[in-house]
Amino acid sequence: MRVTFLLLFSCSSLVFGQTLPVAEQYIKNCETFQLASQRDSVRKYAGLARTAALAERNPVALARAEFYIGNGLMRSLPDSAYTLIRRSYDDFKQRDDHKYLTTGSNSLGNYYAQLGKPNEAIRYYLLAKAHGEKYYPVHEPARYPRIMAAFHHNISTIYKDISDYNTALEHSVKAHRLAVQHNSKPIELAALIVQGSVLFELRQNEQAEPIFQQALSLATAQNDLLSKGVALNNLGNLYLLRVSSAKLNKRKPNPADTERARAYYTEALAIARQQQDNPSISQRLNNLSNLAMTAEDYARSKTYLQEALVHADMSQSKPARMKALANLALNYVKTNEVSKAIETATAAIVLAKELKNTEVLSPLYRTLEEAYTKQNDFEKVLTAQKALIEVRAKQYDTTTTAKINDLQIRYETEKKQRAIQLLTAQNRAREAELRQREAELKLKNYLLLAIGAVALLFLGGLWFWVRERSAQQKQLAAEMKQRLLRAQLNPHFLFNSLNSIQRLYVEGRISQANEFIADFAQLMRDILEKTGRTTIPLYEEIDFIEAYLSLEKRRLGNKFDYEIVMDEAVRHSEIEVPSFIIQPLAENALLHGVLPREGQKGKIEVIVERHGSDDVSIRVEDNGVGYYQSLGRAGRHTSRGMELIRTRLGKRGKMLIEEIKNLNQEVLGTKVELQLTV
């Protein structure tokens, strides 16, 4: 849902004033009802304003009235809306009306966003921001923060649509903060929906659901039907994901989840029909189709999709048409209508390439692969597989199946162990050489005292040369320890990951195996890239931990959950920490804390906070068997690992270990905290 800057205008009363022409009085009412998100009233008064403006021959009021009318038609008749808004926009430019150029640019941005043209949409949103900066700080400074809130929200929506979730979340948080500070309920509501949608795309469903529920309550309180429909649709998506996940893991879906998804989608669809919102009608029919597909009710699914295509074409929304075609192609495959499946998937691929949507391209090529397999056309099966690999390569910047053997060779357990032994031996040799150098240095210093003034300068230079070499040897030894630490990324994790990939292929779950390989290769690539750096930015370390835990969670079949909490101020700071300092803690929490505790699902939390300007706290908490019991299980490995972390922290920080207990002194888990001075 995108926000129109018109929401930010208001007037003091709905009662017509004594000094304004009738058309301008109606325009004031449009502004007020737009602020209250009462779109039907806006359409009513915009029509009255246009009639009055024509009678009064008032071109300023006529341009503004047609602008409001165009906004009311945006979702149902986008071409007609564009004609009216563009005509009004040209009038605003002639009059150098920065106030309405702000709203006009924003509406044109909304139009291009609906057509699936993100670059054009962003261009007009930035124009809206530029015009707003010229007008509002000077003429209406109190409303300027709301203008900025609306800008950040609309930009966040675009980045969400193109799957740039980090940028989307960044702008959405800014929009929400400004909206709350300045009591702009419509933007607060819209920002909540974007934040929930981003968390949903990142599969953080436990955090997304309460945000969608909060948005639903806020939309109901404001009688904002458009936002209410979006919140209901997103809640339906959450429950559809639960149903789909159960099917994927060969479990029987919970009937309550299916019914809740259907109820949310049905209510959202009714709202979209009431508002003649064709893009939303198409989207919600697509969702109902997906729900029917999970129940293998392909006839009902096809009916939904055929209607979804009609509404996508009515709205001229290429993204909506692409999604409907993609789902319809899959439906045709399931019902063995192979020729139709190929034709439909090919049309969807053309749109996906035009929109540069790689997320939709991947399943489309899998659909083609399945269709050609049913035709026994294995040459085209191979072509589809190659296209899928190319898409994955672009999406993840890595290859897929061809990398398996390379990964097995590079990260095979036996070779890693030999590498560790070699590095250990080299490290000991360097330390012995360092001690010998230090002894030589002391001897040379004693000799210098006995030599006369003539040789003092020469020997002084020699002393400095030896000291420099000694410092280099110390640095080399420290780097060797660092390499040793990185090499000790648990070989069992690497071996088990490769086994998981092999198992997925044996079971015929090709797409999941390819995704696992891509993420696993990216993790290894991060390790190799950071190997030459003693310290790295804190946010890179946290991103690495999130990738590692995500991969472990998929490998272990959701035996545990994890959560990473990080202050925004810390994420955007330039704080540096020793590289890979947190990974051993997360690994210990998982392997020696969470997994040994049977009978309950594990939970790992990584919490990063800043205390003052100089101190940072990093905590790793789990609900496992407790530190001392895990120490008994893991033995010297865990103990030596913790000691090595303390050594790496040095004077810069310290590590605290504490068992979490209840009032009965029963162990609930372990908390390990790193306190660093930055």
XYZ file of C-alpha atoms in Angstrom:
678
model
C 0.000 0.000 0.000
C 1.418 3.363 -1.044
C 0.686 6.677 0.669
C -0.422 9.773 -1.204
C 1.035 13.033 0.016
C -2.509 14.403 -0.099
C -2.993 12.735 3.252
C -0.912 15.493 4.711
C -3.217 18.392 3.865
C -6.051 19.523 6.080
C -8.425 22.383 6.608
C -9.952 23.732 9.772
C -13.625 23.033 9.015
C -16.004 21.257 6.619
C -18.328 24.249 6.698
C -17.984 26.410 3.637
C -16.242 29.675 4.336
C -17.534 33.086 3.377
C -14.530 34.217 1.317
C -13.625 31.210 -0.870
C -15.246 30.406 -4.244
C -17.467 27.315 -4.153
C -14.997 25.150 -6.124
C -12.175 25.929 -3.701
C -14.440 25.177 -0.743
C -15.030 21.721 -2.224
C -11.253 21.311 -2.727
C -10.734 22.026 0.971
C -13.210 19.273 1.792
C -11.271 16.892 -0.492
C -8.100 17.656 1.450
C -9.794 17.029 4.793
C -11.430 13.734 3.797
C -8.173 12.585 2.174
C -6.444 13.182 5.517
C -9.062 10.944 7.165
C -8.635 8.243 4.447
C -12.324 8.544 3.499
C -11.893 7.937 -0.212
C -15.590 7.836 -1.123
C -16.073 11.332 0.285
C -12.982 12.529 -1.597
C -14.433 11.255 -4.896
C -17.786 12.896 -4.144
C -16.363 16.356 -3.402
C -13.833 16.146 -6.238
C -16.712 15.683 -8.709
C -18.586 18.625 -7.182
C -15.402 20.730 -7.286
C -14.894 19.997 -10.994
C -18.458 21.005 -11.856
C -18.164 24.213 -9.819
C -14.723 25.045 -11.278
C -16.061 24.750 -14.837
C -19.012 27.001 -13.959
C -16.757 29.553 -12.272
C -14.063 29.275 -14.969
C -11.520 28.645 -12.226
C -8.535 26.791 -13.844
C -6.620 26.405 -10.556
C -9.533 24.651 -8.827
C -10.240 22.611 -12.003
C -6.674 21.233 -12.101
C -6.818 20.286 -8.419
C -10.283 18.707 -8.742
C -9.180 16.565 -11.702
C -6.108 15.595 -9.723
C -8.287 14.247 -6.873
C -10.543 12.462 -9.373
C -7.493 10.849 -10.987
C -6.228 9.589 -7.636
C -9.599 8.004 -6.965
C -9.361 6.068 -10.254
C -5.767 4.902 -9.805
C -6.528 1.361 -8.666
C -9.451 0.642 -10.987
C -8.743 2.633 -14.189
C -5.035 3.488 -14.199
C -4.921 4.878 -17.752
C -7.800 7.299 -17.124
C -6.199 8.221 -13.805
C -2.875 8.934 -15.510
C -4.508 11.197 -18.120
C -6.169 13.349 -15.452
C -3.150 13.452 -13.120
C -0.721 14.227 -15.944
C -2.930 17.091 -17.200
C -3.157 18.511 -13.681
C 0.570 18.024 -13.169
C 1.398 20.087 -16.246
C -0.844 22.875 -14.915
C 0.941 22.762 -11.536
C 4.297 23.079 -13.346
C 3.140 26.127 -15.301
C 2.090 27.831 -12.055
C 5.217 26.660 -10.197
C 2.865 25.252 -7.541
C 5.352 23.276 -5.420
C 2.670 22.167 -2.963
C 0.658 20.328 -5.605
C 3.769 19.369 -7.572
C 4.712 17.424 -4.438
C 1.447 15.484 -4.465
C 1.375 15.186 -8.262
C 4.887 13.714 -8.462
C 3.995 11.293 -5.715
C 0.855 10.130 -7.546
C 2.804 9.589 -10.769
C 5.261 7.533 -8.723
C 2.337 5.431 -7.485
C 1.150 4.955 -11.074
C 4.515 3.652 -12.298
C 4.885 1.459 -9.214
C 1.532 -0.147 -10.037
C 2.725 -0.786 -13.608
C 5.843 -2.547 -12.306
C 8.315 0.174 -13.365
C 10.353 0.746 -10.194
C 12.972 3.064 -11.709
C 10.312 5.494 -12.983
C 8.470 5.270 -9.657
C 11.601 6.125 -7.672
C 12.339 9.045 -10.021
C 8.946 10.639 -9.346
C 9.120 9.947 -5.597
C 12.449 11.796 -5.507
C 10.857 14.674 -7.454
C 8.060 14.766 -4.880
C 10.654 14.993 -2.118
C 12.479 17.832 -3.912
C 9.289 19.880 -4.400
C 8.252 19.220 -0.804
C 11.607 20.489 0.459
C 11.062 23.755 -1.447
C 7.526 24.368 -0.183
C 6.928 22.917 3.282
C 9.890 24.142 5.387
C 9.009 27.702 4.349
C 5.187 27.725 4.141
C 3.978 24.814 6.301
C 6.929 23.671 8.463
C 4.671 21.755 10.875
C 3.659 19.373 8.066
C 7.174 18.889 6.663
C 7.994 15.826 8.842
C 4.856 14.103 7.543
C 5.942 14.798 3.975
C 9.255 13.084 4.724
C 7.469 10.187 6.432
C 5.325 9.625 3.325
C 8.412 9.794 1.099
C 10.300 7.196 3.155
C 7.238 4.935 3.148
C 6.747 5.029 -0.620
C 10.445 4.439 -1.273
C 10.377 1.496 1.153
C 7.445 -0.026 -0.751
C 9.348 0.115 -4.045
C 12.431 -1.529 -2.565
C 10.237 -4.231 -1.022
C 8.709 -4.908 -4.438
C 12.160 -5.415 -5.986
C 13.263 -7.634 -3.040
C 15.822 -5.193 -1.595
C 14.561 -5.932 1.908
C 17.341 -4.228 3.881
C 16.800 -0.887 2.142
C 13.028 -1.311 2.384
C 13.201 -1.941 6.124
C 15.553 1.006 6.646
C 13.175 3.492 4.975
C 10.081 1.932 6.568
C 11.530 2.324 10.079
C 12.238 6.012 9.333
C 8.677 6.489 8.049
C 7.172 4.806 11.114
C 9.292 6.845 13.535
C 8.306 10.156 11.907
C 4.644 9.125 11.707
C 4.489 8.240 15.404
C 6.333 11.412 16.430
C 3.943 13.603 14.448
C 0.727 11.610 14.947
C 0.204 10.645 11.312
C -1.932 7.525 11.689
C -2.280 6.687 7.945
C 1.487 6.641 7.414
C 2.048 4.792 10.689
C -0.387 2.145 9.462
C 1.203 1.915 6.004
C 4.709 1.638 7.482
C 3.600 -1.193 9.772
C 2.306 -3.129 6.761
C 5.615 -2.729 4.915
C 7.633 -3.794 7.976
C 5.454 -6.848 8.461
C 5.744 -7.718 4.759
C 9.549 -7.474 4.831
C 9.748 -9.674 7.944
C 7.433 -12.160 6.229
C 9.653 -12.274 3.141
C 12.634 -12.889 5.453
C 10.611 -15.724 7.081
C 10.556 -13.975 10.466
C 6.893 -14.945 10.854
C 6.748 -14.756 14.636
C 7.684 -11.064 14.430
C 5.535 -10.369 11.347
C 2.188 -11.671 12.683
C 1.790 -9.244 15.642
C 2.722 -6.348 13.346
C -0.009 -7.352 10.854
C -2.520 -7.727 13.707
C -1.583 -4.254 14.969
C -2.037 -2.880 11.442
C -5.438 -4.580 11.161
C -6.607 -3.013 14.440
C -5.343 0.415 13.384
C -7.018 0.159 9.948
C -10.315 -0.912 11.534
C -10.176 1.990 14.001
C -9.534 4.435 11.150
C -12.157 2.814 8.887
C -9.413 2.509 6.254
C -10.770 -0.296 4.068
C -7.805 -0.337 1.662
C -5.283 -0.851 4.473
C -7.579 -3.308 6.226
C -7.693 -5.420 3.063
C -3.895 -5.396 2.805
C -3.478 -6.436 6.461
C -6.023 -9.254 6.062
C -4.311 -10.469 2.894
C -0.918 -10.523 4.626
C -2.323 -12.488 7.564
C -3.710 -14.952 5.043
C -0.208 -15.269 3.567
C 1.180 -16.176 6.985
C -1.270 -19.033 7.451
C -0.865 -20.190 3.841
C 2.879 -20.472 4.489
C 2.186 -22.724 7.491
C -0.017 -24.956 5.348
C 2.553 -25.073 2.523
C 5.413 -25.823 4.935
C 3.495 -28.744 6.407
C 2.891 -30.165 2.922
C 6.522 -29.656 1.959
C 7.668 -31.578 5.037
C 5.141 -34.353 4.300
C 3.001 -33.523 7.323
C -0.749 -33.125 7.394
C -1.601 -29.392 7.516
C -3.567 -28.103 10.483
C -7.175 -27.623 9.238
C -7.453 -24.519 11.439
C -4.557 -22.898 9.555
C -6.251 -23.636 6.218
C -9.551 -22.157 7.358
C -7.946 -19.043 8.819
C -6.027 -18.429 5.585
C -9.234 -18.859 3.553
C -11.208 -16.546 5.881
C -8.575 -13.799 5.746
C -8.267 -14.014 1.943
C -12.038 -14.061 1.421
C -12.604 -10.971 3.563
C -9.694 -9.175 1.855
C -11.114 -10.095 -1.577
C -14.554 -8.738 -0.624
C -12.987 -5.401 0.326
C -11.057 -5.233 -2.956
C -14.243 -5.978 -4.955
C -16.142 -3.321 -3.008
C -13.480 -0.762 -3.941
C -13.130 -2.041 -7.540
C -9.404 -2.395 -6.825
C -8.362 -4.600 -9.745
C -4.687 -5.169 -8.785
C -5.720 -6.256 -5.283
C -8.547 -8.448 -6.636
C -6.021 -10.218 -8.881
C -3.538 -10.653 -6.051
C -6.086 -12.112 -3.625
C -7.515 -14.471 -6.224
C -3.950 -15.661 -6.781
C -3.613 -16.330 -3.064
C -6.885 -18.267 -2.906
C -5.629 -20.266 -5.887
C -2.429 -21.133 -4.009
C -4.495 -22.279 -1.027
C -6.599 -24.504 -3.303
C -3.406 -25.904 -4.867
C -2.138 -27.026 -1.450
C -5.350 -29.049 -1.110
C -4.833 -30.358 -4.678
C -8.152 -28.796 -5.701
C -6.831 -27.859 -9.134
C -10.228 -27.085 -10.689
C -11.026 -24.401 -8.113
C -7.462 -23.099 -8.310
C -7.768 -22.712 -12.087
C -11.071 -20.816 -11.747
C -9.449 -18.345 -9.356
C -6.461 -17.847 -11.661
C -8.502 -17.250 -14.798
C -10.420 -14.503 -13.006
C -7.148 -13.140 -11.574
C -5.821 -12.748 -15.139
C -8.898 -10.759 -16.142
C -8.425 -8.268 -13.300
C -4.667 -8.067 -13.878
C -5.341 -7.051 -17.486
C -8.008 -4.556 -16.411
C -5.477 -2.868 -14.121
C -2.699 -3.150 -16.746
C -0.471 -4.439 -13.958
C 2.375 -6.495 -15.425
C 3.458 -7.885 -12.013
C -0.099 -9.096 -11.346
C -0.326 -10.715 -14.796
C 3.086 -12.342 -14.382
C 2.123 -13.957 -11.052
C -1.225 -15.176 -12.351
C 0.398 -16.716 -15.442
C 3.112 -18.378 -13.358
C 0.565 -20.012 -11.052
C -1.656 -21.013 -13.978
C 1.291 -22.702 -15.723
C 1.973 -24.751 -12.586
C -1.723 -25.664 -12.421
C -1.630 -26.908 -16.018
C 1.366 -29.100 -15.202
C -0.428 -30.647 -12.246
C -3.471 -31.443 -14.406
C -1.288 -32.807 -17.250
C -2.286 -30.045 -19.694
C 1.317 -29.928 -20.816
C 1.029 -27.810 -23.966
C -0.917 -25.114 -22.128
C 1.611 -25.249 -19.288
C 4.514 -24.617 -21.664
C 2.727 -21.802 -23.491
C 1.654 -20.099 -20.268
C 5.036 -20.483 -18.545
C 6.810 -19.054 -21.604
C 4.559 -15.957 -21.547
C 5.214 -15.518 -17.825
C 8.978 -15.822 -18.366
C 8.866 -12.973 -20.917
C 7.185 -10.745 -18.318
C 9.516 -11.840 -15.512
C 12.555 -10.988 -17.620
C 11.059 -7.631 -18.538
C 10.414 -6.903 -14.845
C 13.802 -8.411 -13.859
C 12.066 -10.607 -11.286
C 14.472 -13.498 -10.679
C 12.412 -14.853 -7.775
C 9.542 -15.694 -10.139
C 11.871 -16.858 -12.927
C 13.263 -19.743 -10.858
C 9.954 -21.553 -10.226
C 8.887 -20.840 -13.820
C 11.913 -22.706 -15.196
C 11.163 -25.548 -12.779
C 7.615 -25.635 -14.170
C 8.986 -25.820 -17.719
C 11.387 -28.563 -16.659
C 8.511 -30.628 -15.245
C 6.343 -30.029 -18.320
C 9.068 -31.080 -20.787
C 9.803 -34.134 -18.650
C 6.175 -35.213 -19.037
C 6.602 -34.820 -22.811
C 9.818 -36.866 -22.685
C 11.534 -33.958 -24.446
C 14.784 -34.247 -22.518
C 16.679 -31.828 -24.733
C 14.332 -29.048 -23.642
C 14.471 -30.344 -20.061
C 18.203 -29.736 -20.190
C 17.651 -26.255 -21.670
C 15.271 -25.383 -18.813
C 17.736 -26.699 -16.248
C 20.534 -24.602 -17.731
C 18.323 -21.495 -17.673
C 17.469 -22.197 -14.028
C 21.150 -22.497 -13.141
C 21.874 -19.185 -14.889
C 19.122 -17.464 -12.918
C 20.441 -18.901 -9.672
C 23.945 -17.822 -10.564
C 22.799 -14.239 -11.097
C 20.628 -14.268 -7.982
C 23.203 -15.644 -5.574
C 26.424 -14.852 -7.479
C 27.439 -18.509 -7.371
C 27.007 -21.734 -9.297
C 24.981 -24.742 -8.241
C 25.396 -28.430 -8.909
C 28.780 -28.158 -10.620
C 30.241 -26.792 -7.386
C 29.431 -29.873 -5.281
C 32.609 -31.788 -6.085
C 34.725 -28.684 -5.599
C 33.148 -28.056 -2.187
C 33.643 -31.671 -1.178
C 37.330 -31.520 -2.103
C 37.958 -28.128 -0.472
C 36.080 -28.691 2.720
C 36.417 -32.422 3.270
C 36.876 -33.162 6.952
C 40.141 -35.035 6.717
C 41.846 -32.300 4.762
C 40.628 -29.632 7.141
C 42.088 -31.549 10.055
C 45.442 -31.837 8.263
C 45.366 -28.114 7.528
C 44.789 -27.398 11.217
C 47.703 -29.617 12.226
C 49.974 -27.932 9.691
C 49.009 -24.458 10.855
C 49.555 -25.490 14.487
C 53.070 -26.737 13.706
C 53.896 -23.572 11.790
C 52.603 -21.452 14.635
C 54.818 -23.244 17.182
C 57.836 -22.806 14.911
C 57.136 -19.087 14.615
C 56.829 -18.740 18.378
C 60.168 -20.555 18.892
C 61.808 -18.307 16.323
C 60.324 -15.268 18.049
C 61.769 -16.332 21.424
C 65.176 -16.834 19.798
C 64.999 -13.387 18.213
C 64.150 -11.811 21.548
C 67.141 -13.542 23.177
C 69.408 -12.285 20.401
C 68.027 -8.800 20.876
C 68.873 -8.813 24.584
C 72.421 -10.009 23.847
C 72.977 -7.266 21.303
C 71.717 -4.667 23.792
C 74.308 -5.844 26.364
C 77.046 -5.651 23.737
C 76.042 -2.115 22.842
C 76.766 -1.011 26.407
C 80.351 -2.284 26.100
C 81.134 -0.719 22.748
C 82.487 2.767 22.456
C 80.819 5.914 21.219
C 82.223 5.445 17.695
C 80.233 2.198 17.155
C 77.112 3.428 18.990
C 75.367 4.835 15.910
C 75.985 1.702 13.849
C 74.810 -0.677 16.553
C 71.846 1.535 17.313
C 70.718 1.151 13.714
C 71.203 -2.592 13.958
C 69.121 -2.665 17.152
C 66.251 -0.859 15.479
C 66.441 -3.233 12.514
C 66.287 -6.279 14.768
C 63.376 -4.809 16.750
C 61.453 -4.191 13.534
C 62.036 -7.781 12.456
C 60.872 -8.946 15.880
C 57.644 -6.945 15.560
C 57.063 -8.469 12.148
C 57.534 -11.948 13.576
C 55.029 -11.182 16.358
C 52.506 -9.937 13.838
C 53.083 -13.017 11.682
C 52.551 -15.278 14.684
C 49.331 -13.429 15.569
C 48.077 -13.774 12.018
C 48.921 -17.471 12.102
C 46.747 -17.865 15.213
C 43.992 -16.023 13.406
C 44.237 -18.407 10.437
C 44.186 -21.342 12.819
C 41.011 -20.073 14.412
C 39.280 -19.644 11.053
C 40.354 -23.079 9.942
C 38.580 -24.542 12.978
C 35.096 -23.842 11.696
C 33.572 -27.128 12.815
C 34.429 -29.740 10.142
C 31.362 -31.687 11.205
C 29.191 -28.765 10.115
C 30.786 -28.830 6.668
C 30.520 -32.621 6.370
C 26.897 -32.665 7.557
C 25.966 -29.843 5.177
C 27.359 -31.770 2.227
C 25.519 -34.878 3.383
C 22.297 -32.843 3.560
C 22.823 -31.676 -0.022
C 23.409 -35.259 -1.150
C 20.283 -36.432 0.679
C 18.132 -33.771 -0.983
C 19.312 -34.874 -4.401
C 18.704 -38.534 -3.614
C 15.173 -37.705 -2.485
C 14.561 -35.789 -5.710
C 14.202 -32.373 -4.012
C 16.309 -30.665 -6.652
C 15.215 -27.069 -6.111
C 15.789 -27.238 -2.346
C 19.198 -28.805 -2.894
C 20.149 -26.034 -5.323
C 19.052 -23.353 -2.850
C 20.981 -25.068 -0.031
C 24.106 -25.233 -2.203
C 23.858 -21.551 -3.124
C 23.513 -20.425 0.502
C 26.241 -22.832 1.665
C 28.631 -21.612 -1.047
C 27.901 -17.995 -0.094
C 28.760 -18.784 3.538
C 32.057 -20.372 2.520
C 32.746 -17.423 0.260
C 32.243 -15.025 3.198
C 34.719 -17.043 5.271
C 37.370 -16.964 2.544
C 36.807 -13.261 1.881
C 37.255 -12.346 5.552
C 40.263 -14.645 6.094
C 42.795 -11.884 5.418
C 41.223 -9.427 7.879
C 41.987 -9.408 11.600
C 38.962 -7.245 12.392
C 35.711 -6.638 10.507
C 32.721 -4.309 10.971
C 30.315 -5.557 13.611
C 27.378 -5.639 11.178
C 29.324 -7.975 8.858
C 29.996 -10.324 11.784
C 26.275 -10.339 12.666
C 25.276 -10.959 9.021
C 27.668 -13.933 8.967
C 26.143 -15.339 12.182
C 22.627 -14.974 10.743
C 23.651 -16.826 7.553
C 25.314 -19.593 9.604
C 22.294 -20.084 11.923
C 19.870 -19.989 8.981
C 21.796 -22.733 7.202
C 21.999 -24.868 10.362
C 18.278 -24.431 10.954
C 17.448 -25.733 7.472
C 19.942 -28.582 7.785
C 18.563 -29.719 11.155
C 14.923 -29.589 10.075
C 13.769 -26.667 12.246
C 14.898 -28.235 15.525
C 15.585 -24.753 16.834
C 14.647 -21.110 16.315
C 16.935 -18.134 16.475
C 16.592 -14.386 16.842
C 19.131 -11.615 16.277
C 18.471 -8.263 17.979
C 20.697 -5.350 17.071
C 20.286 -1.614 17.776
C 19.943 0.441 14.590
C 22.605 2.821 15.938
C 25.022 -0.091 16.258
C 24.186 -1.518 12.812
C 25.001 1.779 11.109
C 28.132 2.464 13.172
C 31.752 1.787 12.192
C 32.443 -0.537 15.148
C 35.133 -3.155 14.398
C 35.383 -6.510 16.200
C 37.785 -9.473 15.877
C 36.567 -11.500 12.907
C 34.608 -14.714 13.636
C 34.583 -13.903 17.375
C 30.865 -14.767 17.779
C 30.630 -17.891 15.598
C 32.202 -20.303 18.151
C 29.709 -19.073 20.764
C 26.738 -19.659 18.456
C 28.117 -23.056 17.461
C 28.604 -24.102 21.117
C 25.095 -22.909 21.981
C 23.653 -25.054 19.186
C 25.744 -28.234 19.351
C 26.435 -28.491 23.101
C 23.495 -26.573 24.547
C 20.341 -26.747 22.443
C 20.582 -30.060 20.567
C 21.375 -32.287 23.618
C 18.233 -31.060 25.385
C 15.470 -33.406 24.279
C 11.749 -32.780 24.550
C 11.646 -29.095 23.625
C 12.461 -26.910 20.651
C 15.716 -25.007 20.950
C 16.067 -21.217 20.897
C 19.238 -19.161 20.347
C 19.297 -15.382 20.747
C 22.121 -13.048 19.693
C 21.678 -9.587 21.248
C 23.947 -6.636 20.398
C 23.664 -3.421 22.441
C 25.703 -0.292 22.879
C 26.335 1.070 26.371
C 27.454 4.658 26.256
C 29.806 5.760 23.510
C 32.661 3.351 24.157
C 31.232 -0.036 25.154
C 29.407 -2.737 23.192
C 27.764 -5.858 24.624
C 27.270 -9.033 22.545
C 25.216 -11.759 24.230
C 24.530 -15.297 22.994
C 21.724 -16.950 24.982
C 20.231 -20.417 24.596
C 17.660 -22.631 26.326
C 19.951 -25.664 26.331
C 21.277 -28.050 28.966
C 23.449 -25.419 30.676
C 27.107 -24.492 30.464
C 28.585 -26.956 32.943
C 26.692 -29.944 31.611
C 27.616 -28.952 28.044
C 31.238 -28.537 29.174
C 31.203 -32.123 30.407
C 29.859 -33.294 27.064
C 32.179 -31.248 24.838
C 35.304 -31.671 27.004
C 38.521 -29.859 26.182
C 37.266 -28.593 22.798
C 34.780 -26.125 24.322
C 37.139 -25.140 27.143
C 40.026 -24.404 24.768
C 37.687 -22.559 22.407
C 36.492 -20.225 25.175
C 40.090 -19.615 26.310
C 41.101 -18.730 22.764
C 38.272 -16.169 22.554
C 39.492 -14.564 25.803
C 43.012 -14.398 24.386
C 41.769 -12.711 21.213
C 39.793 -10.147 23.196
C 42.919 -9.221 25.176
C 42.686 -5.927 27.040
C 39.969 -4.721 24.712
C 37.198 -6.752 26.336
C 36.144 -9.641 28.516
C 33.848 -12.667 28.347
C 31.248 -13.555 30.999
C 29.553 -16.968 31.194
C 26.409 -17.510 33.240
C 23.839 -20.287 33.532
C 20.215 -19.099 33.319
C 18.194 -20.517 36.229
C 14.659 -20.195 37.607
C 13.683 -19.615 41.252
C 14.097 -23.353 41.947
C 17.676 -23.185 40.655
C 16.743 -25.336 37.676
C 18.974 -24.695 34.675
C 17.092 -23.046 31.782
C 20.053 -22.409 29.529
C 23.295 -20.457 29.153
C 24.213 -16.819 28.560
C 27.657 -15.865 27.220
C 28.414 -12.140 27.010
C 31.300 -10.381 25.296
C 31.939 -6.868 26.622
C 34.136 -4.850 24.250
C 35.562 -1.355 24.403
C 35.400 0.212 20.937
